[in-house]
C-alpha positions as a Markdown table, in Angstrom:
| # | Residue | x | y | z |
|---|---|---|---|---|
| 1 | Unk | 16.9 | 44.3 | 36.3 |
| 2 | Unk | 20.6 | 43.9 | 36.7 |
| 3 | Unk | 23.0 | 46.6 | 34.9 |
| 4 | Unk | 25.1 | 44.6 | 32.1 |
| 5 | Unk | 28.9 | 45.4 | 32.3 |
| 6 | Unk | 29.7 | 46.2 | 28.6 |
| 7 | Unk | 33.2 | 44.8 | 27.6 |
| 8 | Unk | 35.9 | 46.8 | 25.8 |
| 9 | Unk | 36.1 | 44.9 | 22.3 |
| 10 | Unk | 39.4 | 43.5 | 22.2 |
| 11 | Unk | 41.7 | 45.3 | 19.8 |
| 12 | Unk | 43.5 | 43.0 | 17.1 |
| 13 | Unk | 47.1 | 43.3 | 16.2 |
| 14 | Unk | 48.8 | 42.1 | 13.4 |
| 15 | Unk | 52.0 | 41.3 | 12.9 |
| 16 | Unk | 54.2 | 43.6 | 10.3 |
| 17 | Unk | 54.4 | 41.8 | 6.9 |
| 18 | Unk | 58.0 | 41.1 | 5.8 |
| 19 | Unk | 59.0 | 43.2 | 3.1 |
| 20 | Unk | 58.2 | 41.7 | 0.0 |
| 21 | Unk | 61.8 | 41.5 | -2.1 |
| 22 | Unk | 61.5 | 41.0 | -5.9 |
| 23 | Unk | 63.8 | 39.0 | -8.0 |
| 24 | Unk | 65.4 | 41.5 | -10.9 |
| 25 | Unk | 66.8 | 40.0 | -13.7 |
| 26 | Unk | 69.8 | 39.1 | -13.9 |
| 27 | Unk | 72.1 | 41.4 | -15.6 |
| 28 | Unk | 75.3 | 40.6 | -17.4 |
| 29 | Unk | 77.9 | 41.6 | -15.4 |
| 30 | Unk | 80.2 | 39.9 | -13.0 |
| 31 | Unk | 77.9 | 39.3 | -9.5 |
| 32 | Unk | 79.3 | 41.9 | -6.5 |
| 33 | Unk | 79.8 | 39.0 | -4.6 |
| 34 | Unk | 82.7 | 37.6 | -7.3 |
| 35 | Unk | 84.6 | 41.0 | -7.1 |
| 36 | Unk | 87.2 | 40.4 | -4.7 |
| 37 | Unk | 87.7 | 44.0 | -3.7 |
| 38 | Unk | 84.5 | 44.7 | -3.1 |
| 39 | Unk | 83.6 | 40.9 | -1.8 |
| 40 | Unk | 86.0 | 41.7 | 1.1 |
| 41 | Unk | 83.9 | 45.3 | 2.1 |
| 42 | Unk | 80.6 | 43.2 | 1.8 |
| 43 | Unk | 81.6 | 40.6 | 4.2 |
| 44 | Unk | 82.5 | 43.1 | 6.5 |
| 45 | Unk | 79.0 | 43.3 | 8.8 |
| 46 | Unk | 80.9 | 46.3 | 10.7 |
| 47 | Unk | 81.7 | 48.6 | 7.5 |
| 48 | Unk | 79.6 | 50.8 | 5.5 |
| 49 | Unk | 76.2 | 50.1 | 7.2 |
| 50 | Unk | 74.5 | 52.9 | 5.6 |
| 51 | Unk | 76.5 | 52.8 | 2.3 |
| 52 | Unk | 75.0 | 48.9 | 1.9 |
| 53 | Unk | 71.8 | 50.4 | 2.9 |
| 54 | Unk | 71.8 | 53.2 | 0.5 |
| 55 | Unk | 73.1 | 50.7 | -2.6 |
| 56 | Unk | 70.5 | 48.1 | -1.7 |
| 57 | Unk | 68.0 | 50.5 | -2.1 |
| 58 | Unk | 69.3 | 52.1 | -5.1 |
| 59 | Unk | 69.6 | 48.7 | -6.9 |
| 60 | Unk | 66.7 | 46.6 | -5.7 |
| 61 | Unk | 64.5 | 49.8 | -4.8 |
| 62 | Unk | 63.8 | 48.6 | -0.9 |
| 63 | Unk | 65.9 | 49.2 | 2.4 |
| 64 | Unk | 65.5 | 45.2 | 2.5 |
| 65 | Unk | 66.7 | 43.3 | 5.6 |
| 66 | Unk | 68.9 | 44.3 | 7.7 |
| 67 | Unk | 70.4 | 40.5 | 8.1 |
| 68 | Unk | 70.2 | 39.9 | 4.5 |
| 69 | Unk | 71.3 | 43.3 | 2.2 |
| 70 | Unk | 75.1 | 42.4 | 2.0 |
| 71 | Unk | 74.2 | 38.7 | 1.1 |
| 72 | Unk | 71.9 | 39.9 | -1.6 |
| 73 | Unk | 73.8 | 42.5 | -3.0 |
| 74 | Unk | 76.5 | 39.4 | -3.1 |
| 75 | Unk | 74.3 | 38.6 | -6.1 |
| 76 | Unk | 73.9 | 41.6 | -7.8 |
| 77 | Unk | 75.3 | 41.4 | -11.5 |
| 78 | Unk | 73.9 | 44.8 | -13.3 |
| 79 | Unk | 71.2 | 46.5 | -14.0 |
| 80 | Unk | 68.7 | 45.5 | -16.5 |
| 81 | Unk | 66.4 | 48.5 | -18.2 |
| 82 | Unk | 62.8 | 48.3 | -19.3 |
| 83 | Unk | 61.2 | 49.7 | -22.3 |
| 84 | Unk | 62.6 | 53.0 | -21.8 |
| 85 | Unk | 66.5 | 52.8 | -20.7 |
| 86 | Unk | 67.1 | 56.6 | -21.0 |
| 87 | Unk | 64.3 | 57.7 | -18.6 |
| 88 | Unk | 65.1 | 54.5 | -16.3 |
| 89 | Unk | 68.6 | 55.5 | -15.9 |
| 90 | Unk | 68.3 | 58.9 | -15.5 |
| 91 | Unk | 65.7 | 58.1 | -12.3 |
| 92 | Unk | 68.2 | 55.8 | -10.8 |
| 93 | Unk | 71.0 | 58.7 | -11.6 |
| 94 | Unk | 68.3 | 61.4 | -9.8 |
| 95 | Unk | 67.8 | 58.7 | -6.8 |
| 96 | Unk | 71.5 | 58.2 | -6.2 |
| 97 | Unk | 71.6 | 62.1 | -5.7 |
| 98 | Unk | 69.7 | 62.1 | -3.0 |
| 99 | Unk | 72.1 | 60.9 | -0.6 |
| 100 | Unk | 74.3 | 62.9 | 0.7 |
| 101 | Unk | 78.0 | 63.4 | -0.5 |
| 102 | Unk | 79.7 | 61.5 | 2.6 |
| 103 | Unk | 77.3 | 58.5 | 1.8 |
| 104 | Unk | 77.8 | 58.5 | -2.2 |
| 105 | Unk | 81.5 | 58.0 | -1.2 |
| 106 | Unk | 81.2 | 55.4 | 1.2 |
| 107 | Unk | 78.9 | 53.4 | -1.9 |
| 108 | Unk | 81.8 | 54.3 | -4.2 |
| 109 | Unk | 84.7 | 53.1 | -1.3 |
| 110 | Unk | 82.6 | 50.0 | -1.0 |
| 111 | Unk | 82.4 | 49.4 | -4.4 |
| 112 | Unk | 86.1 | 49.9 | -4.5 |
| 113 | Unk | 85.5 | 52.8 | -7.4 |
| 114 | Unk | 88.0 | 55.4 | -8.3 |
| 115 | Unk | 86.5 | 58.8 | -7.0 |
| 116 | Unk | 89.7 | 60.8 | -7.1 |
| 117 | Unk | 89.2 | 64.2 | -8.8 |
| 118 | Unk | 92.0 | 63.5 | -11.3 |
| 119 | Unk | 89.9 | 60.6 | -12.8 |
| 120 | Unk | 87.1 | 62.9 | -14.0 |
| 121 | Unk | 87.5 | 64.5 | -17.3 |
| 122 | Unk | 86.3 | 67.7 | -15.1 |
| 123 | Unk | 88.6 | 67.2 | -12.8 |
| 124 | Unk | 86.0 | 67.6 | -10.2 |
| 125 | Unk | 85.1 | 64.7 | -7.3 |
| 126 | Unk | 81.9 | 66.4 | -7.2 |
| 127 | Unk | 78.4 | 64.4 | -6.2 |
| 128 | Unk | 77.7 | 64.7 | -9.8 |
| 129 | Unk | 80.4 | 62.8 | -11.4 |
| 130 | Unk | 80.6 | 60.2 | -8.7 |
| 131 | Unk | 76.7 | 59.0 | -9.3 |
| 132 | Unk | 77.2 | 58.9 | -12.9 |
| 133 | Unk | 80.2 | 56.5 | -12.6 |
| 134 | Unk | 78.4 | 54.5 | -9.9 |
| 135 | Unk | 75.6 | 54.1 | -12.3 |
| 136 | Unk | 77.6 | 53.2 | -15.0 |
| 137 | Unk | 79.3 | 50.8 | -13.0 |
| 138 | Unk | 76.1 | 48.7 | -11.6 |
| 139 | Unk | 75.3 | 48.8 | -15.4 |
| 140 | Unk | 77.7 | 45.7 | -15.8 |
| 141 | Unk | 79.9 | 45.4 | -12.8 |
| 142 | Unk | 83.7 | 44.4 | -13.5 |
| 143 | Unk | 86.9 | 43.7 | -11.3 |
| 144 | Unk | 89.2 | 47.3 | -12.0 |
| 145 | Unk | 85.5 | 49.0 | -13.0 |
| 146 | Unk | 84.5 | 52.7 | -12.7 |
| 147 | Unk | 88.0 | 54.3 | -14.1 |
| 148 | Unk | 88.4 | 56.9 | -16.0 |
| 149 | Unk | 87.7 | 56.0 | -19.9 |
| 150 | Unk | 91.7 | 56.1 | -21.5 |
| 151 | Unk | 93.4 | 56.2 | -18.2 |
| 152 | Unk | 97.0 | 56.6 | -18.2 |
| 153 | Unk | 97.2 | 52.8 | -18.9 |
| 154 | Unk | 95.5 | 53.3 | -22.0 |
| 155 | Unk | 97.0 | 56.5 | -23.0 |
| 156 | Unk | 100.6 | 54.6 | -22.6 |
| 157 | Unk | 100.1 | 51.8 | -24.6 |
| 158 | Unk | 98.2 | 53.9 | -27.4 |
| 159 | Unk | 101.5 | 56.4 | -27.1 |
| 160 | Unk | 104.0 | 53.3 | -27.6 |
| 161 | Unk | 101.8 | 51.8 | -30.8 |
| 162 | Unk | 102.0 | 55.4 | -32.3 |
| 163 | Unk | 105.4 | 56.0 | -31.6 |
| 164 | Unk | 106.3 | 53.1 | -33.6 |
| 165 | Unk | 103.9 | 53.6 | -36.1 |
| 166 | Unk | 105.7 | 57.3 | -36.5 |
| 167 | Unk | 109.3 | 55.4 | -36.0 |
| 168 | Unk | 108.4 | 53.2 | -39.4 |
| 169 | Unk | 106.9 | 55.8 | -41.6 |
| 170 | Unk | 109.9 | 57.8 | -40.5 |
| 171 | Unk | 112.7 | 55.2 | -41.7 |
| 172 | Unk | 110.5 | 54.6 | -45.0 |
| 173 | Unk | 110.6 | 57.8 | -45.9 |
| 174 | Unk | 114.3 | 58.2 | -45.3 |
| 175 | Unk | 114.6 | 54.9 | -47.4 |
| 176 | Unk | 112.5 | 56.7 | -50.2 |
| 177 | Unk | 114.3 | 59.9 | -50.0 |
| 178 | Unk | 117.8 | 58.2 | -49.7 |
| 179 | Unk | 117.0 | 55.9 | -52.9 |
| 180 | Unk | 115.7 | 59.3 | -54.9 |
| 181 | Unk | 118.7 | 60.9 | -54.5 |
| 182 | Unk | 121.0 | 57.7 | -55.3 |
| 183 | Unk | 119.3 | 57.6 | -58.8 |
| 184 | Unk | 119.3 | 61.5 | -58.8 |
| 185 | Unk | 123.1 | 61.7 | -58.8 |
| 186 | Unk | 123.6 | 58.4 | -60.4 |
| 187 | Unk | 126.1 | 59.7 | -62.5 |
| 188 | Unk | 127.9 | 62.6 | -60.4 |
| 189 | Unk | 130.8 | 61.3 | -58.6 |
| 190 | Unk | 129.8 | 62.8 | -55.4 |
| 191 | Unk | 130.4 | 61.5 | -51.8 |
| 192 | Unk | 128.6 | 60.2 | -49.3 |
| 193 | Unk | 128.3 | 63.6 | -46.9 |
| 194 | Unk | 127.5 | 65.2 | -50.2 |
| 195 | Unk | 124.7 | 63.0 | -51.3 |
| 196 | Unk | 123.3 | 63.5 | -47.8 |
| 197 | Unk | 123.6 | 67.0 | -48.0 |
| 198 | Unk | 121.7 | 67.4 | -51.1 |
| 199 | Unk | 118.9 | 65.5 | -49.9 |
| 200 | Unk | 118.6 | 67.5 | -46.6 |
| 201 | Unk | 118.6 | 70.1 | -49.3 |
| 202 | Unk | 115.6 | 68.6 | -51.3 |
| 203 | Unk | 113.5 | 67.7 | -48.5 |
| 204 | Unk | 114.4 | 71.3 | -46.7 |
| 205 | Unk | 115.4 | 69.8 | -43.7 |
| 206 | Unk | 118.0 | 68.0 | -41.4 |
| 207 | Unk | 118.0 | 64.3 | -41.4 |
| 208 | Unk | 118.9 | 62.5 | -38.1 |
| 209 | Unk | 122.0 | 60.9 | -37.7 |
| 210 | Unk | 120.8 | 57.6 | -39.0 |
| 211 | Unk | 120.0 | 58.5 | -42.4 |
| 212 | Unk | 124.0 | 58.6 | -43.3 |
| 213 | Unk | 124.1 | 54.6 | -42.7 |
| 214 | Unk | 120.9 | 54.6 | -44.8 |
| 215 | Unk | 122.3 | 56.8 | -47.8 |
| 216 | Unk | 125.0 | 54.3 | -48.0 |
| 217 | Unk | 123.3 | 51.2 | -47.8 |
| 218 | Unk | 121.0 | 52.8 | -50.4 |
| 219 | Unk | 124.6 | 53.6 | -52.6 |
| 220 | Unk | 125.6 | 50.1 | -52.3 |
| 221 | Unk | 122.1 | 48.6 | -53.2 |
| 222 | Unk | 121.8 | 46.8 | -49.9 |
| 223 | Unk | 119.1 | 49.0 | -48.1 |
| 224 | Unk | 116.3 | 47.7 | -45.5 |
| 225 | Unk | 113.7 | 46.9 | -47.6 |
| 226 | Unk | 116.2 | 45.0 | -50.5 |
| 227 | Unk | 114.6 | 41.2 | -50.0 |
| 228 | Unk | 117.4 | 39.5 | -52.2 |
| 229 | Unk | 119.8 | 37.3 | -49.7 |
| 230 | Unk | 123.5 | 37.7 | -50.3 |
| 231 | Unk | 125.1 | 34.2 | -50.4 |
């Protein structure tokens, strides 16, 4: 009886599934990829390798494919929450933090966000602050996004509208103060540095220079707010 040769069973191989990559909604901001600033770093295959790594995986939750991450974060147009925002964005804020510093300012650099110190309210360009505004910017991306909330832009332009606001209240009161004392001394025969003098003296304090031409168009009954047209 002949020995049978017993054969190793073959051993079967299979080949790695590709990564299946989920659709998210679509969020309402403006899609990465229609940024110019940050369109530019994206189409740059040689810059921030690991900072499109890290973002694809903090927006779309998978490393995805090496060939494909800067096309599909091209796409990307915000975030869109569940059922429970608070407890969704705070995961996403605790995921971000588990990169390291250098990485979380690469993702920032490539998202062309402001992560100076001075643009925190802290004035700190600490890990912290820079995941919270990279958060709040994939929440609804926009061109100039991720700056400091009433930056010196802001501040300007609200300075100017108050500053005239002051400038008219000013002049109205003068009006109102100048046109008291007219009917005050009505009937003194006083003059013009006089009259001035006594209303510094009523209001307890000194007038700028402009309230003379004021007093006097106020004497003459021709003052700013008089509406009738001399013909």
């Amino acid at each position: 009886m002949s020995k049978r040769t017993r054969k190793e069973p073959e051993k079967l191989t299979y080949d790695e599934p590709d990564e299946k990559e989920e659709s998210p909604a679509v969020g309402s901001g403006t899609p990465l990829g229609e940024i110019e600033a940050v369109k530019t770093q994206l189409s740059n295959s040689k810059k921030y390798v690991e900072a499109v790594e890290a973002l694809h995986w903090l927006v779309f939750k998978s490393k995805g494919k090496a060939g494909q991450q800067r096309k599909r974060l091209k796409t990307f147009a915000g975030l869109v929450y569940g059922n429970d925002p608070e407890t969704e964005r705070q995961r996403l804020v605790d995921r971000a933090n588990k990169n390291t510093l250098g990485v979380i300012r690469d993702v920032m650099d490539l998202l062309a966000l402001d992560r100076s110190g001075k643009s925190f309210d802290d004035g700190k360009d600490s890990k912290e602050n820079m995941c919270e505004r990279l958060v709040e910017f994939l929440e609804c991306p926009q061109a100039g996004g991720g700056k400091k909330k009433g930056g010196s832009s802001g501040k300007k332009a609200a300075s100017t509208k108050s500053a005239k606001t002051d400038d008219s209240l000013a002049k109205a009161l003068m009006v109102a103060v100048a046109k008291r004392q007219v009917e005050a001394d009505e009937s003194a025969d006083k003059s013009l540095k006089e009259m001035v003098k006594a209303a510094e003296d009523y209001v307890g304090l000194a007038l700028p220079k402009e309230f003379k031409a004021i007093m006097k168009a106020a004497i003459v009954g021709d003052g700013p707010d008089d509406d009738d047209d001399d013909d």
